[in-house]
Short mmCIF file of C-alpha atoms and ligand atoms in Angstrom, two decimals:
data_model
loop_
_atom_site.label_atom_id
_atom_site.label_comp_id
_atom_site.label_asym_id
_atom_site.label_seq_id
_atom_site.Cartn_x
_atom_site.Cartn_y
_atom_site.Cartn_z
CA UNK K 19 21.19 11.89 0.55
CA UNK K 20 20.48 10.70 -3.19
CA UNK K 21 17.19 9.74 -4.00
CA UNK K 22 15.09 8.62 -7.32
CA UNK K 23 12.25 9.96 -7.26
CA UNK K 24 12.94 12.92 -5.30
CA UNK K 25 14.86 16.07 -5.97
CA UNK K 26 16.55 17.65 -3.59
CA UNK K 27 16.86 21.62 -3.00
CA UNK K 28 20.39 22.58 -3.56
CA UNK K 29 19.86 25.71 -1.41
CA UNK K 30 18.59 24.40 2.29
CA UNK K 31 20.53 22.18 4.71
CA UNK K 32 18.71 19.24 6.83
CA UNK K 33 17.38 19.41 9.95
CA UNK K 34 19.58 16.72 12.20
CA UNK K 35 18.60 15.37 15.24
CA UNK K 36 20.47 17.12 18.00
CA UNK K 37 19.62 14.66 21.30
CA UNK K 38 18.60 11.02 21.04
CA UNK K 39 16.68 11.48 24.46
CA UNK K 40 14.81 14.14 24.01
CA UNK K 41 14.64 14.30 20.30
CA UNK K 42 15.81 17.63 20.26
CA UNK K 43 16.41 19.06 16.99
CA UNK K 44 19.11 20.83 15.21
CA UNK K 45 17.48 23.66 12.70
CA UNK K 46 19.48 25.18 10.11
CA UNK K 47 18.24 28.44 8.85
CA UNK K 48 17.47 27.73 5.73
CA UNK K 49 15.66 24.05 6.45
CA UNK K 50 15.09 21.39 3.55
CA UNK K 51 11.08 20.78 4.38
CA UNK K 52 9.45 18.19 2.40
CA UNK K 53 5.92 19.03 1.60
CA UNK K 54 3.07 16.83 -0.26
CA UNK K 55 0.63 18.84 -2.00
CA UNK K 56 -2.25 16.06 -1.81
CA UNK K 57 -5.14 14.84 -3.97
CA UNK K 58 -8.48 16.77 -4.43
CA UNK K 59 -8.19 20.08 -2.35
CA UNK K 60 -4.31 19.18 -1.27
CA UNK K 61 -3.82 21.09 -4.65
CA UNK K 62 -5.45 23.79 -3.89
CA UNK K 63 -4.68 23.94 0.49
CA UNK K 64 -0.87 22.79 -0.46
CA UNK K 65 0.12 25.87 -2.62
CA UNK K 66 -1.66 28.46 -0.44
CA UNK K 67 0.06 27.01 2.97
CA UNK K 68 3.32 27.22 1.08
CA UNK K 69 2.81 30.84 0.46
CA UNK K 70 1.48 31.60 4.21
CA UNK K 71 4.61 29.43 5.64
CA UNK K 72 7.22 31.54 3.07
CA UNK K 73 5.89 34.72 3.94
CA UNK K 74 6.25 33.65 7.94
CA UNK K 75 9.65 32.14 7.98
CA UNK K 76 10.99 35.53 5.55
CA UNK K 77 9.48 37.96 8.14
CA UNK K 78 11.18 36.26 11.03
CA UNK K 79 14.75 36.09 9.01
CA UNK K 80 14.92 32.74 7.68
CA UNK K 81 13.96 30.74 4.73
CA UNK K 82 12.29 27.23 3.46
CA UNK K 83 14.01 24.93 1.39
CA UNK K 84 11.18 23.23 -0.10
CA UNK K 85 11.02 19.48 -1.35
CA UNK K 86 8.09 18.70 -3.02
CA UNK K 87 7.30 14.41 -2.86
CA UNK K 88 4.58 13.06 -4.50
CA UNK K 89 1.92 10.45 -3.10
CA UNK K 90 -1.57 9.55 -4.04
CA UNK K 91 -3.17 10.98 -7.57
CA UNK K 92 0.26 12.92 -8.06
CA UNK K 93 2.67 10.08 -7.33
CA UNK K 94 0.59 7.40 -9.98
CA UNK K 95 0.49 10.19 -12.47
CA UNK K 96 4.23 10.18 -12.40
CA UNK K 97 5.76 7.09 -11.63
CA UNK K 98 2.98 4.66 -11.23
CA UNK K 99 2.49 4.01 -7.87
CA UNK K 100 0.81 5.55 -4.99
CA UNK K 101 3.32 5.59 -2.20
CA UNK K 102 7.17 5.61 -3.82
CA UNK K 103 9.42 4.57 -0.85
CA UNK K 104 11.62 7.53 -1.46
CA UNK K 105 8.85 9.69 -0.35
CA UNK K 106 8.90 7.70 2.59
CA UNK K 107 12.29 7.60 3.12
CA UNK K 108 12.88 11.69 2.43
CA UNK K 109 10.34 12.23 5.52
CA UNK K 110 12.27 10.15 7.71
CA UNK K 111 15.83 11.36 6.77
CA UNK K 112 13.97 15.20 6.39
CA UNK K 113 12.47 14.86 10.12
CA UNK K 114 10.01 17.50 10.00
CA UNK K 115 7.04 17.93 6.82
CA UNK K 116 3.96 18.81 5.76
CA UNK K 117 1.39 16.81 3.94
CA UNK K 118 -2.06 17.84 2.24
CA UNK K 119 -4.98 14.98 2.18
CA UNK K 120 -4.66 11.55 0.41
CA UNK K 121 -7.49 10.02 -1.07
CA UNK K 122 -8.46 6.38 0.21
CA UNK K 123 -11.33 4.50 -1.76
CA UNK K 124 -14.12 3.15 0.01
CA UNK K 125 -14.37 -0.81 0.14
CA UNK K 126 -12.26 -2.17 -2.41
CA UNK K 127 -9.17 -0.89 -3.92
CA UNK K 128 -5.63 0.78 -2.41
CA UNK K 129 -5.67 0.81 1.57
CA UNK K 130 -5.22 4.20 2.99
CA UNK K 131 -1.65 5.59 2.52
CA UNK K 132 -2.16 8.50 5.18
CA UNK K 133 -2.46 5.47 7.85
CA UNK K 134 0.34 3.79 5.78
CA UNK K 135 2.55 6.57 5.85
CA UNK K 136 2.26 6.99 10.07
CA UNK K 137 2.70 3.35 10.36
CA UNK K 138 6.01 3.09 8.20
CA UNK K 139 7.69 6.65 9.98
CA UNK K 140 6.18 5.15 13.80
CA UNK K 141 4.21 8.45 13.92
CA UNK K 142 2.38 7.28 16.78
CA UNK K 143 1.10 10.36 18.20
CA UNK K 144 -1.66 12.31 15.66
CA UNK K 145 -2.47 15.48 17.83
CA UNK K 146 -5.01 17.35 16.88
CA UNK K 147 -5.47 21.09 18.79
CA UNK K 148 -9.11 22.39 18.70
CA UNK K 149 -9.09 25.76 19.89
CA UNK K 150 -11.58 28.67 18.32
CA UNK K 151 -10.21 31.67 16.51
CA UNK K 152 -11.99 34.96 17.20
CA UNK K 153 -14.47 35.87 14.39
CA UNK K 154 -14.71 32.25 12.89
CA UNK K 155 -18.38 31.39 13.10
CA UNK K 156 -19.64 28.42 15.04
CA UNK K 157 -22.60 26.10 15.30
CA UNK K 158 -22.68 26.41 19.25
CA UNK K 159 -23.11 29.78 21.42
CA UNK K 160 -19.82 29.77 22.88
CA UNK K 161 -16.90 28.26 20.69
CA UNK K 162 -14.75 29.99 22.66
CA UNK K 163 -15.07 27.48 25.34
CA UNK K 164 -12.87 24.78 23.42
CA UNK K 165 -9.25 24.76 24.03
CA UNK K 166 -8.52 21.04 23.91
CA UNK K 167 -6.01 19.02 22.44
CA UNK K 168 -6.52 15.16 21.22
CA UNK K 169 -3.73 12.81 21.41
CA UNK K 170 -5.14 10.23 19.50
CA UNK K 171 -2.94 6.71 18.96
CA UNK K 172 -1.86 6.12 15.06
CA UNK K 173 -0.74 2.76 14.67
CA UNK K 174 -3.09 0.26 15.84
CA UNK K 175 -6.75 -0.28 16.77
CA UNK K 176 -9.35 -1.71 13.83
CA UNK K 177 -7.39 1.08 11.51
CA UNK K 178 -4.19 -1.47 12.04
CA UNK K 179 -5.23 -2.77 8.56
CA UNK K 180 -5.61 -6.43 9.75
CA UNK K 181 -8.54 -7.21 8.11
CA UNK K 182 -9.92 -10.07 5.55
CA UNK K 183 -12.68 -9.71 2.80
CA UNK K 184 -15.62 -11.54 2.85
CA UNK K 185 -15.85 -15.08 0.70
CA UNK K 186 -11.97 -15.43 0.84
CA UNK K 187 -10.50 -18.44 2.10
CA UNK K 188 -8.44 -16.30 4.49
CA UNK K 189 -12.00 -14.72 6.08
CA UNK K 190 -12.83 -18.49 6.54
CA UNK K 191 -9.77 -19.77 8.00
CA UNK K 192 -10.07 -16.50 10.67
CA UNK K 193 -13.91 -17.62 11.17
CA UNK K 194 -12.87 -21.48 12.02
CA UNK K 195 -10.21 -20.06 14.71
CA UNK K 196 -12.75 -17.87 16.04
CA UNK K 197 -15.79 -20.08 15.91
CA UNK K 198 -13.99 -23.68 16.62
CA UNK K 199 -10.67 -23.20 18.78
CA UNK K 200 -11.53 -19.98 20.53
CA UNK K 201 -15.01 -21.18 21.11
CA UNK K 202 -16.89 -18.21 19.53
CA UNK K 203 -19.38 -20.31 17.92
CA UNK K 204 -22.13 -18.36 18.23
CA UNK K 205 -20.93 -15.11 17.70
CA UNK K 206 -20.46 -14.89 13.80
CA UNK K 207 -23.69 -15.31 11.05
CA UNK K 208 -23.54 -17.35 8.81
CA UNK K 209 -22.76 -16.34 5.30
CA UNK K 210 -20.20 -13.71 3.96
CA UNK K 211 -18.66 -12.21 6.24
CA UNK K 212 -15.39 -9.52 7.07
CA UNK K 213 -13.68 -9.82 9.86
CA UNK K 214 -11.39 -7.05 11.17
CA UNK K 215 -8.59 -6.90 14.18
CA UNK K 216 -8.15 -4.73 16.98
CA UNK K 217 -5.00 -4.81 18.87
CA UNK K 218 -4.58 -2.67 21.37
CA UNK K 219 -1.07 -3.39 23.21
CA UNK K 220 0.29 -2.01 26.00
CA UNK K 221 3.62 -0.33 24.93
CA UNK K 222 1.31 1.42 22.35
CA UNK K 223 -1.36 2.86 24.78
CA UNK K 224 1.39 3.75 27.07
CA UNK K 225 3.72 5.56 25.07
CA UNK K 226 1.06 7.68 23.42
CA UNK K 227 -0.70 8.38 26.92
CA UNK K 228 2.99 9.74 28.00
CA UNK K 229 2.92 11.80 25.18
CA UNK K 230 -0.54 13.40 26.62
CA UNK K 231 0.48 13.52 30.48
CA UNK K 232 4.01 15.16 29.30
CA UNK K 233 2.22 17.76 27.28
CA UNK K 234 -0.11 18.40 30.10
CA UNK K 235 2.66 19.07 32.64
CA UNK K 236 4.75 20.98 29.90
CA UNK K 237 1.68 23.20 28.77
CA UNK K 238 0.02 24.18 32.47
CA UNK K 239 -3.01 21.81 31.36
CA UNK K 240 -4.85 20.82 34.82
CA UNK K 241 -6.32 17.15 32.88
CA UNK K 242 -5.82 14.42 30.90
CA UNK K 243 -8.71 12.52 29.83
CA UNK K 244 -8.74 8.69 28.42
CA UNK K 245 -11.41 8.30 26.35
CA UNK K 246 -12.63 4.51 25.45
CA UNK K 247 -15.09 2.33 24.80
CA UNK K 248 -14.01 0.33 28.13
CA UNK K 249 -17.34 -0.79 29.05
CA UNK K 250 -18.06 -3.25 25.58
CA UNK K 251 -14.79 -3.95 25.12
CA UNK K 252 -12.92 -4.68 28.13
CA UNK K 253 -9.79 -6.01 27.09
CA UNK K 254 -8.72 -3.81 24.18
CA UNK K 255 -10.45 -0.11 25.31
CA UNK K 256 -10.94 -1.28 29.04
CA UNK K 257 -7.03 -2.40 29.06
CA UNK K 258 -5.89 0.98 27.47
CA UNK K 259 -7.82 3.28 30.05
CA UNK K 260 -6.43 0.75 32.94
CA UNK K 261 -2.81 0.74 31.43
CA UNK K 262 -3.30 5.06 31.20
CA UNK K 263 -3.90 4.85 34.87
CA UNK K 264 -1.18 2.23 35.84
CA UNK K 265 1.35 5.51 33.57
CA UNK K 266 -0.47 8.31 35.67
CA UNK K 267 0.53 6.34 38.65
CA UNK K 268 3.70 4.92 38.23
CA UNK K 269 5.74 7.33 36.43
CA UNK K 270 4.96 10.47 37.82
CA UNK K 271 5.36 11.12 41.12
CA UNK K 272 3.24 13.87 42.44
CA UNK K 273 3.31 15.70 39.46
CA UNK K 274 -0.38 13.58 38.50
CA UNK K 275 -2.57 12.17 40.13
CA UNK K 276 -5.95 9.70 39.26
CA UNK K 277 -9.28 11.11 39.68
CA UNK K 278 -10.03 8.66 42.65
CA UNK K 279 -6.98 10.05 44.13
CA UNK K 280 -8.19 13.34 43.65
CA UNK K 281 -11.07 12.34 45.82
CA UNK K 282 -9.65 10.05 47.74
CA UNK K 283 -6.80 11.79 49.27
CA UNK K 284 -7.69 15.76 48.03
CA UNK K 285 -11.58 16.12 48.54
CA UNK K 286 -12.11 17.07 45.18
CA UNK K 287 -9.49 19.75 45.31
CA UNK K 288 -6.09 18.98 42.76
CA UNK K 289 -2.97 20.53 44.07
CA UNK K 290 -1.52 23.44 42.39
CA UNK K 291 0.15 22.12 39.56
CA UNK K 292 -0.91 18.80 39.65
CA UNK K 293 -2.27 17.18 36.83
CA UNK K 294 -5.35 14.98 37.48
CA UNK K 295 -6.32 11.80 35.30
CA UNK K 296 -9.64 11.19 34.48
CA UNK K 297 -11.59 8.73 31.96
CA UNK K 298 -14.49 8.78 29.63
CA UNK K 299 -16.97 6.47 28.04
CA UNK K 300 -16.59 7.55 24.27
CA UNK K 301 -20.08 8.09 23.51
CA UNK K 302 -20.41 10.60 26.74
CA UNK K 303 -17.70 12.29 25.69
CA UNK K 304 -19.22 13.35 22.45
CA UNK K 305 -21.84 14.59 24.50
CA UNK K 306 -19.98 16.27 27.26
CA UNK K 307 -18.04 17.64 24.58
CA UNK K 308 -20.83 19.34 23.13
CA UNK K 309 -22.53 20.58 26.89
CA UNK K 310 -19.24 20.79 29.23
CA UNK K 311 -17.02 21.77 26.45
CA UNK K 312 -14.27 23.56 29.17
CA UNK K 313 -13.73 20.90 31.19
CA UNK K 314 -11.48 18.92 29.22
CA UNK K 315 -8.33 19.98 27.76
CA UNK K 316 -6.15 16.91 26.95
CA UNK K 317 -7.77 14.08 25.72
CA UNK K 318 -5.45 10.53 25.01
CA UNK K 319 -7.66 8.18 23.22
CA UNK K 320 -7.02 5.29 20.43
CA UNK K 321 -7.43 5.46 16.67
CA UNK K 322 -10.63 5.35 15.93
CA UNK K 323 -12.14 7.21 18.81
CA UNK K 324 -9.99 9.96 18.23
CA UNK K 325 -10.54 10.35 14.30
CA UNK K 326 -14.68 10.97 15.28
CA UNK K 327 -13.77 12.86 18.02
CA UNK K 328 -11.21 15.38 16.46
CA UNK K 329 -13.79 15.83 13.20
CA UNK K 330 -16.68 16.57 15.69
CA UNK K 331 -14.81 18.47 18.13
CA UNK K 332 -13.64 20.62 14.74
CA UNK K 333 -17.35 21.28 13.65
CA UNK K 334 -17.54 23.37 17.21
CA UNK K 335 -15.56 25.79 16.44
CA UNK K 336 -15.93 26.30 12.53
CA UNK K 337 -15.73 23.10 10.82
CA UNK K 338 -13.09 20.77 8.90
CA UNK K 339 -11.89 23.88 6.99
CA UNK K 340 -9.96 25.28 10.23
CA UNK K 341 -8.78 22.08 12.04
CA UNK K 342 -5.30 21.63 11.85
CA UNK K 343 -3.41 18.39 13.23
CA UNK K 344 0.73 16.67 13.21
CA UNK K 345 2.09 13.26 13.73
CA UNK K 346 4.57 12.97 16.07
CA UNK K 347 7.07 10.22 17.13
CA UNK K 348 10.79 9.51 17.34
CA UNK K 349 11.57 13.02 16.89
CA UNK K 350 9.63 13.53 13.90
CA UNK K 351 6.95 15.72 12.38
CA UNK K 352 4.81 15.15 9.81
CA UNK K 353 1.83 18.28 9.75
CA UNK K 354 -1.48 17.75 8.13
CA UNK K 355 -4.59 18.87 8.49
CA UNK K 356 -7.73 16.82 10.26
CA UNK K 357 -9.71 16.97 7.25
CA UNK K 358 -9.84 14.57 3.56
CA UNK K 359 -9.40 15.87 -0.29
CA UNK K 360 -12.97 16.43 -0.17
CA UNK K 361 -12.77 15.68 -3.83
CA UNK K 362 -16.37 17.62 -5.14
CA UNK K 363 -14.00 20.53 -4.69
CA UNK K 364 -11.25 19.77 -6.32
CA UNK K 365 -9.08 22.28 -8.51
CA UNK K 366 -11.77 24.92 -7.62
CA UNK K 367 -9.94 27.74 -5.56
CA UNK K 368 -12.58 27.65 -3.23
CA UNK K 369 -11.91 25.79 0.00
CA UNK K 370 -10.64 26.88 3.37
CA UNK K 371 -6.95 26.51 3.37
CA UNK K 372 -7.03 27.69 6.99
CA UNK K 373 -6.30 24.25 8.26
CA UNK K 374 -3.55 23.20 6.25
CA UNK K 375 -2.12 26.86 7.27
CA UNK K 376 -2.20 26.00 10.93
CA UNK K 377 -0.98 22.63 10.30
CA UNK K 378 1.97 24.91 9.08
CA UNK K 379 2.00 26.76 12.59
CA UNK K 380 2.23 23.28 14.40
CA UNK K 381 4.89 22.86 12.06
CA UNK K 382 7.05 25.67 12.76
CA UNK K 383 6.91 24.86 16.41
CA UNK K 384 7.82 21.90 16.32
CA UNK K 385 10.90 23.19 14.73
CA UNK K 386 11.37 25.92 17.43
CA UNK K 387 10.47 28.97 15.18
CA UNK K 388 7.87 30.21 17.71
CA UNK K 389 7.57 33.92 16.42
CA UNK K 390 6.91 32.36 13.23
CA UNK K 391 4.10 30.47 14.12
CA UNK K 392 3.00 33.20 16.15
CA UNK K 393 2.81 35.60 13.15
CA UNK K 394 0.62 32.51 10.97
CA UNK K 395 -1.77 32.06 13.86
CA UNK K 396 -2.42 36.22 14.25
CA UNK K 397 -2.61 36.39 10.72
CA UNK K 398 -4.97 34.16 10.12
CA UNK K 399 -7.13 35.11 12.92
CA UNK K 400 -6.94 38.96 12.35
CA UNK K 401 -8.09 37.91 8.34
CA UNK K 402 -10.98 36.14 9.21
CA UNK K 403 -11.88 38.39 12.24
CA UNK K 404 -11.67 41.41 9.40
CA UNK K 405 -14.55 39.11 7.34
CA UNK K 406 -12.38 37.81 4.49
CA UNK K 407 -13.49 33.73 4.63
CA UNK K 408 -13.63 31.10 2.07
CA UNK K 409 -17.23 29.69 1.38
CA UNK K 410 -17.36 27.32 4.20
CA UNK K 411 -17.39 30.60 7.05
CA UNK K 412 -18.94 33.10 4.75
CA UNK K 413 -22.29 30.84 4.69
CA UNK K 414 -21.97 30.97 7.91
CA UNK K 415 -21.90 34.78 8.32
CA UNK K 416 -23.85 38.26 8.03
CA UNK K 417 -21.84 40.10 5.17
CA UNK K 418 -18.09 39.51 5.19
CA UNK K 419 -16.34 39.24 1.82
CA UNK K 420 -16.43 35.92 0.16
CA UNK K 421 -12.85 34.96 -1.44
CA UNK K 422 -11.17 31.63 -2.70
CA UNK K 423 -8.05 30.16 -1.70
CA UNK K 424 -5.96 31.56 -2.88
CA UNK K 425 -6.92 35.02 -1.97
CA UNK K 426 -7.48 33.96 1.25
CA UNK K 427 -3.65 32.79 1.34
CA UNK K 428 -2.64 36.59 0.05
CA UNK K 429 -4.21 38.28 2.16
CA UNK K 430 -3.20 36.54 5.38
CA UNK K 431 0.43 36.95 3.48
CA UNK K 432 -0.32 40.86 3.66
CA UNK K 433 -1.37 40.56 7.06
CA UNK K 434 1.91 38.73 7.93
CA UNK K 435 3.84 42.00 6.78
CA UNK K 436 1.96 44.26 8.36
CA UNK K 437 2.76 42.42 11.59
CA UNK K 438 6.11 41.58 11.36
P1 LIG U 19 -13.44 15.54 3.67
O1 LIG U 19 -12.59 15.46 2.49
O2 LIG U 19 -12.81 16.02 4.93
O3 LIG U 19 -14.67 16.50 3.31
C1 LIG U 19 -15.88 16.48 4.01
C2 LIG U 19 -16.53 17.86 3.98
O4 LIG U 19 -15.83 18.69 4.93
C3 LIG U 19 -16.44 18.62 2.67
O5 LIG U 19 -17.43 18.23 1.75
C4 LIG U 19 -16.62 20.05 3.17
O6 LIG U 19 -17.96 20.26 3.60
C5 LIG U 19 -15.79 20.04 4.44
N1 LIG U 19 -14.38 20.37 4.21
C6 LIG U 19 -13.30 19.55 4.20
N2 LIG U 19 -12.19 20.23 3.99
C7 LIG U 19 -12.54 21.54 3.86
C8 LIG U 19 -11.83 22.75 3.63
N3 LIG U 19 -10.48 22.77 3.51
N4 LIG U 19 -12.54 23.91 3.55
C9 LIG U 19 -13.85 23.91 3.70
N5 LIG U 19 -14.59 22.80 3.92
C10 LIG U 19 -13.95 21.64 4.01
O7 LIG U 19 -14.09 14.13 4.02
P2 LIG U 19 -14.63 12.96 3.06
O8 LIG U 19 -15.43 13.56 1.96
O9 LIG U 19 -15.24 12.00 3.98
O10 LIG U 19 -13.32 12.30 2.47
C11 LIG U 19 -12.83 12.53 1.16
C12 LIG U 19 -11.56 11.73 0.97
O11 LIG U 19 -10.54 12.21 1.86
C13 LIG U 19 -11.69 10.23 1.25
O12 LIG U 19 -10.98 9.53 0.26
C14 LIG U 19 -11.01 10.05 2.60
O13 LIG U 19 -10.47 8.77 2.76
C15 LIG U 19 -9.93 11.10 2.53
N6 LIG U 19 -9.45 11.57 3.85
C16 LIG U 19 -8.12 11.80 3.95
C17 LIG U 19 -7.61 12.29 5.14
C18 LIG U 19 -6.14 12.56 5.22
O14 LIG U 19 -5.49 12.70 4.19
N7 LIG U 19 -5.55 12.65 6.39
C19 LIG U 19 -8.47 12.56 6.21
C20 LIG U 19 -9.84 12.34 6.06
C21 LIG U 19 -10.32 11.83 4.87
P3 LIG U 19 -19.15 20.92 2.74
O15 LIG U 19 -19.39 20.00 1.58
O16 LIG U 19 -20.26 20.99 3.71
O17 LIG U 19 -18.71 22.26 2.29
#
């Protein structure tokens, strides 16, 4: 593989994909990994992970090949663009890679090239774990309560990208469709106006709700939850929780069952080892998420949804700093943590590079390297249980001992060889 704008490590061999079906893969010991650093924090978070990852895979007797791509800030600074295809090509040949935060302007300007990046690859599973690591402070009494994992869809939805500023001729062609042949006359105020797409399709909503009844089964997870806005808007969010239950039904035998099933035909009372399907209104879910945090465990949801729902679920237990997340599809991986470049902190050594870290530990599972991910997820945990956090935990904390970055990356190195 020859490529432009990328450089290759002479010293690692690719990862190849060992079983269409399954997308099994086949890991050489000394893996070529692409990483992107990011913009704002991403250059702080990227290094640190690197470090943590290194010190992992070297403990467990293997090595990373590293290939470093550029996107965002880093990519226009060098060859004057913001996505260069052969970054998007080295994922997809590379399989499995890690990626800190893009930036995305607000309104006008670039569109965002994280979305752009798990569109082109058909990463259409973003799964985000929330799970609470002992000693990380939280802003409700029991953190320890969430152990839930979001699959949230990636591809379509209003973040699709089909969308049309306001005073173009394009907005105004969409508005006469709307308002004349669809008959939507009423619906639309005069004056400028956006207009925005949601598509919501069946082979998308189905093959990502697999994704969370097959982890479910896989994992010893007792639900699945659909979460959607069903009630307002019947035949986007209303089709994906009906086409969720038409999977649960259909394709799994006894192995799952629907939550009027449950009732129906069980009294309340799943089998052992069944995994019951339930469903959500959105907006109660944020709630019950906050006041019946143990009840749910997998949640399958669309784009949108899930984005405000992984950030909030984060807060509970510690905040963007910790929440890690990976994209997922056609037997790829591309790691990256839930939250942004957060930009005010840019270049300072100060975040929390705790979430790109475990991004790393989805990472290295994926790949099969379980000890190794085992070893980053102790690590971590025993660092911040001893008190050494970044800012965003030590202002949440009685004493502890305040470090930046990239301390916080050393140390949790240390800790790695003290465990392994
Ligand atoms: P953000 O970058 O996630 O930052 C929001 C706040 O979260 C920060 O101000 C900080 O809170 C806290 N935070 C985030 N990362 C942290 C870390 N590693 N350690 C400690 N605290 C952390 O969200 P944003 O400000 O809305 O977005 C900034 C840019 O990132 C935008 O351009 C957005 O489009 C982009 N973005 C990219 C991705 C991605 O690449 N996948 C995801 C989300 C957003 P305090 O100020 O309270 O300390």
């Amino acid at each position: 593989m020859s490529y432009e704008k990328v450089e290759v490590p002479e010293d690692g061999e690719p990862i190849t994909l060992a079983d269409e079906e399954t997308g099994a893969l086949d890991v050489p010991e000394t893996p070529i990994i692409p990483i992107i650093h990011g913009d704002g924090i991403g250059t702080d978070v990227g290094p640190a992970a690197q470090k943590v990852l290194d010190a992992a895979a070297e403990a467990t007797g293997r090595s990373i090949a590293w290939m470093r791509l550029y996107a965002g800030a880093s990519a226009r600074e060098k060859y004057d663009e913001n996505l260069p295809d052969d970054t998007v090509q080295a994922i997809r040949n590379h399989r499995v890679a890690i990626k800190g935060p893009l930036t995305t302007p607000v309104g006008a300007g670039f569109r965002s090239l994280n979305v752009a990046l798990r569109q082109k690859l058909d990463l259409y599973a973003n799964v985000r774990p929330t799970y609470h690591l002992d000693g990380v402070p939280s802003p409700v009494t029991d953190p320890g309560q969430m152990d839930m994992i979001t699959f949230r869809e990636n591809t379509e939805d209003v973040y699709a990208g089909i969308e049309w500023e306001a005073e173009t001729e394009e907005v105004e062609q969409v508005r006469a469709f709307v308002e004349d042949e669809m008959g939507f006359d009423e619906k639309i105020h005069d004056g400028p106006v956006g207009i925005g797409i949601k598509p919501i399709s069946e082979f998308g909503s189905k093959r990502l709700i697999r994704e969370a009844i097959n982890y479910a089964i896989n994992n010893d997870r007792d639900t699945v939850t659909l979460v959607h806005k069903g009630n307002i808007m019947k035949f986007t969010e209303g089709a994906f929780r009906d086409w969720g239950y038409e999977v649960a039904e259909e394709e799994y035998g006894d192995d799952v069952i629907t939550e009027d099933q449950l009732w129906d035909e069980h009294d309340g009372e799943a089998p052992e080892g069944t995994v019951v399907v339930n469903d959500r209104i959105a907006d109660n879910m944020l709630q019950q998420l906050l006041t019946r945090t143990g009840e749910y465990e997998v949640i399958a949801t669309m784009n949108l949804n899930g984005d405000y729902m992984s950030d909030a679920a984060g807060a509970q237990i510690g905040g963007l700093g910790i929440a890690p997340g990976g994209n997922f599809g056609h037997g790829r991986c591309l790691a990256e943590p839930v939250h942004g470049s957060a930009p005010k902190y840019a270049g300072e050594d100060k975040v929390n590079p705790t979430a790109m870290i475990l991004s790393g530990r989805i990472m290295l599972e994926y790949l099969g390297w379980q000890d190794a991910a085992a070893l980053v997820k102790d690590a971590v945990e025993d660092t911040i249980s001893s008190g050494t956090v970044t800012y965003d935990l030590h202002r949440q904390i009685e004493g502890g001992t305040r470090v930046a970055t990239s301390e916080f990356a050393e140390r949790v190195v240390e800790r790695i060889h003290e465990l392994a």
